[in-house]
Amino acid sequence: MTSPSVSPLKLRSTLALLMARALTEHFGTEEPPVEVTPSRNLKMGDLACSSAMPLAGVVKKPPVEIAAVMAAAVKGVSQVEKVSVDGPGFLNFTLSNSYLQEVIACMSDSGITGLMPDTGKGRTALVEFVSSNPTGPLTVGHCRQAVLGDAVSGLLESSGWKVEREYYFNDAGKQMERLAQSVAARYMQNAGGQMDIPEGGYKGEYIREWAADLRSLKGDHLSWPEDLAVFRAYGAERAFELIKGDLELLGIKFDRFFPESDLIPHAVNQAIEKLRNENVVYSDSQAPEKLWLKLTEMGRPEDRVIIRDDGTCTYRMPDIAYHLNKFSRNYDLIVDIFGSDHIDTCRDVEAALTRLLGEERVKGVLKTILHQFVTLLRNGEKVKMSTRQGEFVTLRDLVEEVGAPDVVRYIFLTRRAEAHMDFDLASAASDSDDNPVFYVQYAFARISGIFRNTPGVQTILACGEKNAHLLTGERERDLMRLLETIPLRIHAAAEALEPHRITEMLAEVATAFHSFYQHHRVHDPGNKSLTAARLMLCSAVRNSLNDMLRIIGVKAPEKM
């Protein structure tokens, strides 16, 4: 079995199309929008449609009469066992067991892949995330963004997109100068000299370590500010080594590290010229070198400086140049992921791009995800953090305290990006059902154990499809009905760029399986046919768990 006679997506679109055509034929209207959705009340059916209600005002008929026309149009669909009109005009559909069994047989054979709409096939996407300044190790906030970006990329890939993961390497700017000066200060102090950490500089213990290592390499021959370039290059190199190591710890790999220095000065100057041609920049007589961007003309609350009076760029200018570079690479989709504190910069850059490239192109290609911050809780108390004071929990600290990258990745995806997250360290380190990833991984491991402990399991499993009609129990049907929705829900999550939906589905499938397992014996030596059918159902669950965990970069362990 490679695929059911009708995929979940095709079934829903067929039902909607048949009902829309029937309405046109019966009432003489243009083909109206009809939507088939999962039922909110599973006692009424598996799928539902409420389109009759809003159509009542259009066709001047009672919703119940409209719904009756719609119901008659789909009564010949073999995958639907029953369709009913309930209440003021709701349509409820009960899927046939034979259809659900076909879907489960497909999932048992090839997982979710064969049932997923491949709407991204032949299309390319660029996902930029983390892009932390190379001024030190990644923090807990960066960790959330790293996990989010990689999961968004995995979601898009599940829908057929060719995805490139990109890290924008901010190696040119004021913060790099502060880093260089911070390293220089510790270097001079180690050599017995006097130099203070600059205001806004970096005071973490890692700066002391880098300065000591630099002194071992160079001796006491460096001075400030004459050797600014040396301090800057060394600090950036060490920071980038740290960052790459932290990302590898989470299992996150980038296709490209794009340095900001590649944009300066050529690409930035080109971008400024484009803005000049659009007449959206200006300077004043008091500071002729300072350049302002006319953002108020673009609907933003205030104009912004893009070139300082000393000739250096503010953040917005290289960001505009970088995004013009992104658009020049002709991706079908560009995804930016930032912390919520970047909202003003993001909106300003989008406004400038819209003026330069046109609203249709920018809105059609660029999608921005802004995530909220993370609060770490240890023993119920908030862990205080300050990056520049050197008081923070690094990504590596977090992974080491929790004990596993999988746990960190999973928990960060249990909340939608725009929601603030409280990360409870005690719960994350627990080997109990309080730990959400443990609960899901245990379901996968439990099924793997069933397969290991069933003699001749593959031979028995091969008979599963022909015995699928035996899967008629309430919990068996609940599990099949849930699994049937998973491919479409993953696709919807990919369309919305919302990987937290995957952890929701994983929890639902794990809960449904644990309930099934507690009430049904999978391996029954006295009933080989039922054993084969239930093993096939277990295989479908196992494959769906594995596929969803893979999308979000979490392992599926055979044993726990």
Coordinates of C-alpha atoms in Angstrom, one line a residue:
M1 CA 0.0 0.0 0.0
T2 CA 1.6 3.3 -1.1
S3 CA -1.4 5.7 -0.8
P4 CA -5.1 5.7 -0.1
S5 CA -7.6 6.0 -3.0
V6 CA -8.2 9.6 -1.9
S7 CA -5.8 11.7 0.2
P8 CA -7.1 13.7 3.2
L9 CA -6.6 16.9 1.3
K10 CA -8.3 15.6 -1.8
L11 CA -11.2 14.3 0.2
R12 CA -11.9 17.7 1.8
S13 CA -11.5 19.6 -1.5
T14 CA -13.8 17.1 -3.3
L15 CA -16.5 17.5 -0.6
A16 CA -16.2 21.3 -0.8
L17 CA -16.3 21.3 -4.6
L18 CA -19.3 19.0 -4.9
M19 CA -21.3 21.1 -2.4
A20 CA -20.3 24.4 -4.0
R21 CA -21.4 23.1 -7.5
A22 CA -24.7 21.9 -6.0
L23 CA -25.4 25.3 -4.5
T24 CA -24.8 26.9 -7.9
E25 CA -27.0 24.5 -9.8
H26 CA -29.8 24.7 -7.2
F27 CA -29.9 28.4 -6.3
G28 CA -28.3 29.9 -9.4
T29 CA -25.6 31.7 -7.6
E30 CA -21.9 32.0 -8.4
E31 CA -19.9 29.1 -6.9
P32 CA -19.8 30.1 -3.3
P33 CA -16.9 29.5 -0.8
V34 CA -17.4 26.3 1.0
E35 CA -15.0 25.1 3.7
V36 CA -14.8 21.6 5.3
T37 CA -13.1 21.6 8.7
P38 CA -12.4 19.2 11.5
S39 CA -15.4 18.7 13.8
R40 CA -15.3 20.5 17.1
N41 CA -17.7 17.9 18.5
L42 CA -16.5 14.4 17.6
K43 CA -19.8 12.9 18.8
M44 CA -21.5 14.6 15.9
G45 CA -18.9 13.5 13.2
D46 CA -15.4 13.7 12.0
L47 CA -15.7 16.7 9.7
A48 CA -18.0 19.7 9.7
C49 CA -19.2 22.5 7.5
S50 CA -21.0 25.7 8.6
S51 CA -21.1 27.4 5.2
A52 CA -24.9 27.2 4.9
M53 CA -25.4 29.9 7.6
P54 CA -23.6 32.8 5.9
L55 CA -25.2 31.8 2.5
A56 CA -28.7 32.1 3.9
G57 CA -28.7 35.9 3.4
V58 CA -27.3 35.5 -0.2
V59 CA -29.8 33.0 -1.5
K60 CA -32.7 34.1 0.7
K61 CA -33.4 30.5 2.0
P62 CA -33.2 29.0 5.5
P63 CA -29.8 27.5 6.4
V64 CA -31.4 24.1 7.0
E65 CA -32.7 24.0 3.4
I66 CA -29.3 25.1 2.0
A67 CA -27.5 22.4 4.1
A68 CA -29.9 19.7 2.8
V69 CA -28.9 20.6 -0.8
M70 CA -25.2 20.3 0.3
A71 CA -25.7 17.0 2.1
A72 CA -27.4 15.5 -0.9
A73 CA -24.5 16.4 -3.1
V74 CA -21.9 14.3 -1.2
K75 CA -23.9 11.2 -0.3
G76 CA -22.2 9.3 -3.1
V77 CA -18.7 9.9 -1.7
S78 CA -17.6 6.4 -0.6
Q79 CA -15.1 7.8 2.0
V80 CA -18.1 9.4 3.9
E81 CA -20.2 6.9 5.8
K82 CA -22.8 9.4 6.9
V83 CA -23.7 13.1 6.4
S84 CA -26.3 14.8 8.6
V85 CA -27.8 18.2 8.9
D86 CA -27.9 19.3 12.6
G87 CA -29.0 22.3 14.5
P88 CA -29.7 25.5 12.5
G89 CA -27.8 24.2 9.5
F90 CA -24.6 22.5 10.4
L91 CA -23.3 19.7 8.3
N92 CA -21.5 16.8 10.0
F93 CA -19.6 14.1 8.2
T94 CA -18.7 10.7 9.6
L95 CA -15.7 9.1 7.7
S96 CA -16.0 5.5 6.7
N97 CA -13.8 3.0 8.6
S98 CA -12.6 1.6 5.3
Y99 CA -11.2 5.0 4.3
L100 CA -9.5 5.5 7.7
Q101 CA -8.0 2.1 7.4
E102 CA -6.6 2.9 4.0
V103 CA -4.9 6.0 5.5
I104 CA -3.5 4.0 8.4
A105 CA -2.1 1.4 6.0
C106 CA -0.4 4.2 4.0
M107 CA 1.1 5.7 7.2
S108 CA 2.3 2.3 8.3
D109 CA 4.0 1.8 5.0
S110 CA 5.6 5.2 4.3
G111 CA 4.7 7.5 7.2
I112 CA 3.2 11.0 6.7
T113 CA 5.3 11.8 3.5
G114 CA 2.9 10.2 1.0
L115 CA -0.1 12.1 2.4
M116 CA 1.5 15.5 2.6
P117 CA 0.5 18.2 0.1
D118 CA 3.8 19.2 -1.7
T119 CA 2.8 22.8 -2.3
G120 CA 6.4 23.9 -1.9
K121 CA 7.7 21.6 -4.6
G122 CA 10.0 23.5 -7.0
R123 CA 10.0 26.6 -4.8
T124 CA 12.9 28.0 -2.7
A125 CA 12.9 29.6 0.7
L126 CA 15.6 31.5 2.7
V127 CA 15.2 31.4 6.5
E128 CA 17.4 33.7 8.4
F129 CA 17.7 33.2 12.2
V130 CA 19.9 33.6 15.2
S131 CA 22.2 36.2 13.5
S132 CA 23.6 37.2 16.9
N133 CA 26.4 39.7 17.1
P134 CA 29.6 37.8 17.5
T135 CA 30.3 39.3 20.9
G136 CA 30.0 36.2 23.1
P137 CA 28.3 32.9 23.6
L138 CA 24.7 32.4 22.6
T139 CA 22.2 33.0 25.4
V140 CA 18.9 31.4 26.3
G141 CA 17.1 33.9 24.1
H142 CA 19.2 33.0 21.1
C143 CA 18.5 29.4 21.9
R144 CA 14.8 29.9 21.5
Q145 CA 15.3 31.6 18.1
A146 CA 17.7 28.9 16.9
V147 CA 15.2 26.2 17.7
L148 CA 12.4 28.2 16.2
G149 CA 14.3 28.9 13.0
D150 CA 15.4 25.3 12.4
A151 CA 11.9 24.0 13.1
V152 CA 10.3 26.6 10.6
S153 CA 12.9 25.3 8.1
G154 CA 11.9 21.7 8.8
L155 CA 8.2 22.5 8.4
L156 CA 8.8 24.1 5.0
E157 CA 10.9 21.2 3.9
S158 CA 8.0 18.8 4.9
S159 CA 5.8 20.6 2.3
G160 CA 8.4 20.3 -0.4
W161 CA 10.3 23.6 -0.2
K162 CA 14.0 23.7 -0.9
V163 CA 15.2 25.6 2.2
E164 CA 18.4 27.5 2.8
R165 CA 19.3 28.4 6.4
E166 CA 21.3 31.6 6.8
Y167 CA 23.1 33.3 9.6
Y168 CA 23.7 37.0 9.2
F169 CA 27.1 37.6 10.8
N170 CA 27.2 41.2 12.2
D171 CA 31.0 41.6 12.1
A172 CA 30.9 45.4 11.4
G173 CA 29.4 47.9 13.8
K174 CA 29.6 49.7 17.1
Q175 CA 29.2 46.5 19.2
M176 CA 32.2 44.9 17.6
E177 CA 34.2 48.0 18.6
R178 CA 33.0 47.6 22.2
L179 CA 34.0 43.9 22.0
A180 CA 37.4 44.8 20.8
Q181 CA 37.8 47.4 23.5
S182 CA 36.6 45.0 26.2
V183 CA 39.1 42.4 25.1
A184 CA 41.8 45.0 25.0
A185 CA 41.0 46.2 28.5
R186 CA 41.3 42.7 30.0
Y187 CA 44.5 42.2 28.0
M188 CA 46.0 45.4 29.4
Q189 CA 44.9 44.5 32.9
N190 CA 46.5 41.0 32.6
A191 CA 49.7 42.7 31.5
G192 CA 49.7 45.0 34.6
G193 CA 48.3 48.1 32.7
Q194 CA 45.3 50.2 33.4
M195 CA 42.3 50.3 31.0
D196 CA 38.6 50.2 31.8
I197 CA 35.9 48.2 30.1
P198 CA 34.0 50.8 28.0
E199 CA 30.5 51.8 28.7
G200 CA 28.2 49.2 27.1
G201 CA 31.1 46.8 26.9
Y202 CA 31.3 43.1 27.8
K203 CA 32.2 41.9 31.3
G204 CA 31.7 38.2 31.1
E205 CA 34.4 35.8 32.3
Y206 CA 34.8 34.6 28.8
I207 CA 36.4 38.0 27.9
R208 CA 39.1 37.4 30.5
E209 CA 39.8 34.0 29.1
W210 CA 40.1 35.3 25.5
A211 CA 42.4 38.2 26.7
A212 CA 44.6 35.7 28.5
D213 CA 44.8 33.4 25.4
L214 CA 45.6 36.4 23.2
R215 CA 48.4 37.5 25.5
S216 CA 49.8 33.9 25.3
L217 CA 49.8 34.2 21.5
K218 CA 51.1 37.8 21.2
G219 CA 52.9 38.5 24.4
D220 CA 52.8 42.0 25.8
H221 CA 53.4 43.7 22.4
L222 CA 49.8 44.9 21.7
S223 CA 48.6 48.4 22.5
W224 CA 45.4 50.3 22.3
P225 CA 44.1 51.8 20.1
E226 CA 46.9 51.1 17.7
D227 CA 46.0 47.4 17.6
L228 CA 42.3 47.8 17.5
A229 CA 42.0 45.6 14.4
V230 CA 43.9 42.8 16.1
F231 CA 41.6 42.9 19.2
R232 CA 38.5 43.1 17.0
A233 CA 39.5 40.2 14.7
Y234 CA 40.5 38.0 17.6
G235 CA 37.3 38.7 19.6
A236 CA 35.1 38.0 16.6
E237 CA 37.0 34.8 15.8
R238 CA 36.6 33.5 19.3
A239 CA 33.0 34.5 19.5
F240 CA 32.2 32.8 16.3
E241 CA 33.9 29.6 17.4
L242 CA 31.7 29.7 20.5
I243 CA 28.5 30.4 18.5
K244 CA 29.2 27.6 16.0
G245 CA 29.9 25.1 18.8
D246 CA 26.7 26.1 20.6
L247 CA 24.7 25.6 17.4
E248 CA 26.3 22.2 16.8
L249 CA 25.3 21.2 20.4
L250 CA 21.7 21.7 19.3
G251 CA 22.3 19.9 16.0
I252 CA 21.6 23.0 14.0
K253 CA 23.5 23.5 10.8
F254 CA 23.5 26.6 8.5
D255 CA 23.9 26.6 4.8
R256 CA 25.5 30.0 4.8
F257 CA 27.1 32.5 7.2
F258 CA 26.7 35.9 5.5
P259 CA 29.1 38.5 6.9
E260 CA 27.9 42.1 7.3
S261 CA 31.4 43.2 6.2
D262 CA 30.6 41.9 2.7
L263 CA 28.0 44.7 2.4
I264 CA 30.3 47.5 3.3
P265 CA 30.8 49.8 1.5
H266 CA 29.7 48.7 -1.9
A267 CA 26.2 47.2 -1.3
V268 CA 25.4 49.8 1.3
N269 CA 26.4 52.6 -1.0
Q270 CA 24.3 51.0 -3.8
A271 CA 21.3 50.9 -1.4
I272 CA 21.8 54.5 -0.4
E273 CA 21.8 55.5 -4.1
K274 CA 18.6 53.7 -4.6
L275 CA 17.0 55.5 -1.7
R276 CA 18.3 58.8 -3.0
N277 CA 16.7 58.1 -6.4
E278 CA 13.4 57.5 -4.6
N279 CA 13.9 60.9 -2.8
V280 CA 13.4 59.3 0.6
V281 CA 16.6 60.4 2.3
Y282 CA 17.7 63.8 3.5
S283 CA 20.3 65.7 5.6
D284 CA 20.3 69.1 7.3
S285 CA 22.7 72.0 7.3
Q286 CA 23.8 71.5 10.9
A287 CA 25.0 67.9 10.3
P288 CA 25.4 67.5 6.5
E289 CA 27.1 64.1 6.9
K290 CA 24.2 62.7 8.8
L291 CA 21.6 61.0 6.5
W292 CA 18.0 60.5 7.5
L293 CA 15.5 58.1 6.0
K294 CA 12.0 59.6 5.4
L295 CA 10.1 56.8 7.1
T296 CA 7.2 59.1 8.0
E297 CA 6.4 59.3 4.3
M298 CA 6.2 55.5 4.4
G299 CA 3.7 55.3 7.2
R300 CA 6.1 54.9 10.0
P301 CA 6.0 57.0 13.2
E302 CA 9.3 58.8 12.8
D303 CA 12.3 59.3 10.5
R304 CA 15.5 57.5 11.3
V305 CA 19.2 58.2 11.0
I306 CA 20.8 55.7 8.6
I307 CA 24.2 57.3 8.4
R308 CA 25.8 59.0 11.4
D309 CA 27.7 62.2 11.2
D310 CA 31.0 60.3 11.5
G311 CA 30.0 58.4 8.3
T312 CA 29.3 55.0 10.0
C313 CA 26.0 53.2 9.5
T314 CA 23.2 52.6 12.0
Y315 CA 21.7 49.1 12.0
R316 CA 19.0 50.0 9.6
M317 CA 21.2 50.8 6.6
P318 CA 23.1 47.5 6.4
D319 CA 19.8 45.7 7.1
I320 CA 18.2 47.3 4.1
A321 CA 21.3 46.5 1.9
Y322 CA 21.2 42.9 3.2
H323 CA 17.5 42.5 2.4
L324 CA 18.1 43.9 -1.1
N325 CA 20.7 41.2 -1.5
K326 CA 18.3 38.6 -0.3
F327 CA 15.7 39.7 -2.8
S328 CA 18.3 39.7 -5.6
R329 CA 18.7 36.0 -5.1
N330 CA 15.1 35.4 -6.2
Y331 CA 13.7 33.2 -3.5
D332 CA 10.0 32.5 -3.5
L333 CA 9.9 33.0 0.2
I334 CA 12.2 34.9 2.6
V335 CA 11.6 34.3 6.4
D336 CA 13.2 36.7 9.0
I337 CA 13.1 35.6 12.6
F338 CA 13.9 38.2 15.3
G339 CA 13.3 38.9 18.9
S340 CA 10.3 41.1 19.7
D341 CA 12.7 43.9 20.6
H342 CA 13.6 44.3 16.9
I343 CA 10.0 45.2 15.9
D344 CA 10.7 48.8 15.0
T345 CA 13.8 48.0 13.0
C346 CA 11.9 45.2 11.1
R347 CA 9.0 47.5 10.2
D348 CA 11.3 50.3 9.1
V349 CA 13.3 48.0 6.9
E350 CA 10.1 46.6 5.4
A351 CA 8.9 50.1 4.7
A352 CA 12.1 50.9 2.9
L353 CA 12.0 47.7 0.9
T354 CA 8.4 48.3 -0.1
R355 CA 9.3 51.8 -1.5
L356 CA 12.3 50.3 -3.4
L357 CA 10.7 47.0 -4.6
G358 CA 7.0 47.5 -4.5
E359 CA 4.4 46.4 -2.0
E360 CA 3.2 43.3 -4.0
R361 CA 6.7 41.8 -4.2
V362 CA 7.7 42.5 -0.6
K363 CA 4.4 41.3 1.0
G364 CA 4.4 38.3 -1.3
V365 CA 7.9 37.1 -0.4
L366 CA 9.0 38.5 3.0
K367 CA 7.5 37.0 6.2
T368 CA 8.7 38.1 9.6
I369 CA 8.4 36.1 12.8
L370 CA 8.9 38.0 16.1
H371 CA 9.4 35.9 19.2
Q372 CA 9.0 36.8 22.8
F373 CA 11.6 36.5 25.5
V374 CA 12.3 33.6 27.8
T375 CA 12.3 33.5 31.6
L376 CA 14.2 30.7 33.2
L377 CA 12.8 29.4 36.5
R378 CA 15.0 27.5 38.9
N379 CA 13.2 26.2 42.0
G380 CA 10.3 28.5 41.1
E381 CA 12.5 31.6 41.1
K382 CA 13.3 33.7 38.1
V383 CA 17.0 33.5 37.0
K384 CA 18.3 37.1 36.5
M385 CA 20.3 37.7 33.3
S386 CA 22.3 40.6 31.8
T387 CA 24.4 40.0 28.7
R388 CA 26.7 43.0 29.1
Q389 CA 27.2 42.6 32.8
G390 CA 28.2 39.0 32.1
E391 CA 25.3 37.7 34.1
F392 CA 23.4 35.3 31.9
V393 CA 22.7 31.6 31.2
T394 CA 24.3 30.5 28.0
L395 CA 22.7 28.1 25.5
R396 CA 25.4 25.6 26.5
D397 CA 24.7 26.1 30.3
L398 CA 21.0 25.4 29.6
V399 CA 21.6 22.2 27.6
E400 CA 24.1 20.9 30.2
E401 CA 21.7 21.6 33.1
V402 CA 18.7 20.0 31.4
G403 CA 20.8 17.1 30.2
A404 CA 19.7 16.8 26.6
P405 CA 19.4 19.0 23.5
D406 CA 16.2 17.2 22.5
V407 CA 14.5 18.4 25.7
V408 CA 15.6 22.0 25.1
R409 CA 14.4 22.0 21.5
Y410 CA 11.1 20.4 22.2
I411 CA 10.2 22.6 25.2
F412 CA 11.0 25.8 23.3
L413 CA 8.4 24.7 20.7
T414 CA 5.6 24.1 23.1
R415 CA 4.6 27.8 23.0
R416 CA 3.8 29.9 20.0
A417 CA 6.6 32.3 19.0
E418 CA 4.7 35.5 20.0
A419 CA 4.0 34.1 23.5
H420 CA 6.4 34.8 26.4
M421 CA 7.9 31.5 27.7
D422 CA 8.7 30.4 31.3
F423 CA 11.2 27.6 31.0
D424 CA 11.1 25.5 34.1
L425 CA 14.4 23.8 34.6
A426 CA 13.1 21.2 37.1
S427 CA 10.4 20.1 34.8
A428 CA 12.8 20.0 31.8
A429 CA 15.3 17.8 33.7
S430 CA 12.5 15.4 34.9
D431 CA 12.2 11.8 33.6
S432 CA 8.4 11.8 34.1
D433 CA 5.3 12.7 32.3
D434 CA 5.8 16.3 33.5
N435 CA 8.5 16.5 30.8
P436 CA 6.5 16.8 27.5
V437 CA 9.3 15.4 25.3
F438 CA 9.7 12.4 27.6
Y439 CA 6.0 11.6 27.3
V440 CA 6.1 11.7 23.5
Q441 CA 9.4 9.8 23.1
Y442 CA 8.2 7.2 25.5
A443 CA 5.2 6.5 23.1
F444 CA 7.7 5.9 20.3
A445 CA 10.0 3.8 22.4
R446 CA 7.0 1.7 23.7
I447 CA 5.9 0.9 20.2
S448 CA 9.5 0.0 19.3
G449 CA 9.5 -2.3 22.2
I450 CA 6.3 -4.0 21.0
F451 CA 8.0 -4.6 17.7
R452 CA 11.1 -6.0 19.3
N453 CA 9.2 -8.4 21.5
T454 CA 6.8 -9.7 18.8
P455 CA 8.2 -12.8 17.1
G456 CA 8.0 -12.6 13.3
V457 CA 6.7 -9.1 13.5
Q458 CA 7.4 -8.1 9.9
T459 CA 5.6 -11.2 8.6
I460 CA 2.6 -10.5 10.8
L461 CA 2.7 -6.8 9.9
A462 CA 2.5 -7.7 6.2
C463 CA -1.0 -9.1 6.9
G464 CA -2.1 -5.9 8.6
E465 CA -3.8 -4.2 5.7
K466 CA -6.1 -7.1 4.8
N467 CA -7.1 -7.3 8.4
A468 CA -7.6 -3.6 9.0
H469 CA -11.4 -4.0 9.0
L470 CA -11.0 -5.5 12.5
L471 CA -10.0 -2.1 13.9
T472 CA -13.5 -1.1 15.0
G473 CA -13.0 -0.4 18.7
E474 CA -13.7 3.1 20.0
R475 CA -10.0 3.9 20.9
E476 CA -8.8 2.3 17.7
R477 CA -11.1 4.6 15.7
D478 CA -10.2 7.6 17.8
L479 CA -6.5 7.0 17.0
M480 CA -7.2 6.4 13.3
R481 CA -9.3 9.5 13.1
L482 CA -6.6 11.6 14.7
L483 CA -3.8 10.3 12.5
E484 CA -5.9 11.0 9.4
T485 CA -5.8 14.7 10.3
I486 CA -2.0 14.9 10.9
P487 CA -0.8 15.5 7.3
L488 CA -3.2 18.4 6.7
R489 CA -2.4 19.9 10.1
I490 CA 1.3 19.8 9.4
H491 CA 0.7 21.4 6.1
A492 CA -1.3 24.2 7.8
A493 CA 1.5 24.7 10.3
A494 CA 3.9 25.1 7.5
E495 CA 1.7 27.6 5.7
A496 CA 1.4 29.6 9.0
L497 CA 5.1 29.1 9.9
E498 CA 4.0 27.9 13.3
P499 CA 6.1 24.9 14.5
H500 CA 4.5 24.9 18.0
R501 CA 1.5 23.1 16.3
I502 CA 3.8 20.1 15.8
T503 CA 4.4 19.7 19.5
E504 CA 0.6 20.0 20.0
M505 CA 0.0 17.2 17.5
L506 CA 2.8 15.0 19.0
A507 CA 1.2 15.3 22.5
E508 CA -2.3 14.4 21.0
V509 CA -1.0 11.4 19.2
A510 CA 1.1 10.2 22.2
T511 CA -1.9 10.6 24.5
A512 CA -4.3 8.7 22.1
F513 CA -1.7 5.9 21.7
H514 CA -1.1 5.5 25.5
S515 CA -4.9 5.3 26.0
F516 CA -5.2 2.7 23.2
Y517 CA -2.3 0.7 24.7
Q518 CA -3.8 0.7 28.2
H519 CA -7.1 -0.8 26.9
H520 CA -6.0 -3.1 24.1
R521 CA -3.6 -6.0 23.9
V522 CA -1.6 -5.5 20.7
H523 CA 0.0 -8.9 20.5
D524 CA -2.6 -11.6 21.0
P525 CA -1.2 -15.1 20.2
G526 CA -4.7 -16.4 20.0
N527 CA -5.8 -13.9 17.3
K528 CA -3.2 -13.4 14.7
S529 CA -5.5 -11.4 12.4
L530 CA -6.3 -8.8 15.0
T531 CA -2.6 -8.7 16.1
A532 CA -1.7 -7.9 12.5
A533 CA -4.2 -5.1 12.3
R534 CA -3.1 -3.6 15.6
L535 CA 0.5 -3.8 14.7
M536 CA -0.2 -1.9 11.5
L537 CA -2.0 0.8 13.6
C538 CA 1.0 0.9 16.0
S539 CA 3.3 1.2 13.0
A540 CA 1.3 4.1 11.7
V541 CA 1.5 5.9 15.0
R542 CA 5.3 5.2 15.3
N543 CA 5.9 6.6 11.8
S544 CA 3.9 9.7 12.4
L545 CA 5.7 10.4 15.7
N546 CA 9.0 9.8 14.0
D547 CA 8.2 12.1 11.1
M548 CA 6.9 14.9 13.3
L549 CA 9.9 14.7 15.7
R550 CA 12.2 14.8 12.7
I551 CA 10.6 18.0 11.4
I552 CA 11.4 19.8 14.7
G553 CA 14.9 18.2 15.0
V554 CA 14.2 15.9 18.0
K555 CA 15.3 12.3 18.1
A556 CA 13.0 9.3 18.3
P557 CA 14.7 6.8 20.6
E558 CA 14.1 3.1 20.2
K559 CA 14.7 2.5 23.9
M560 CA 14.3 4.6 27.1

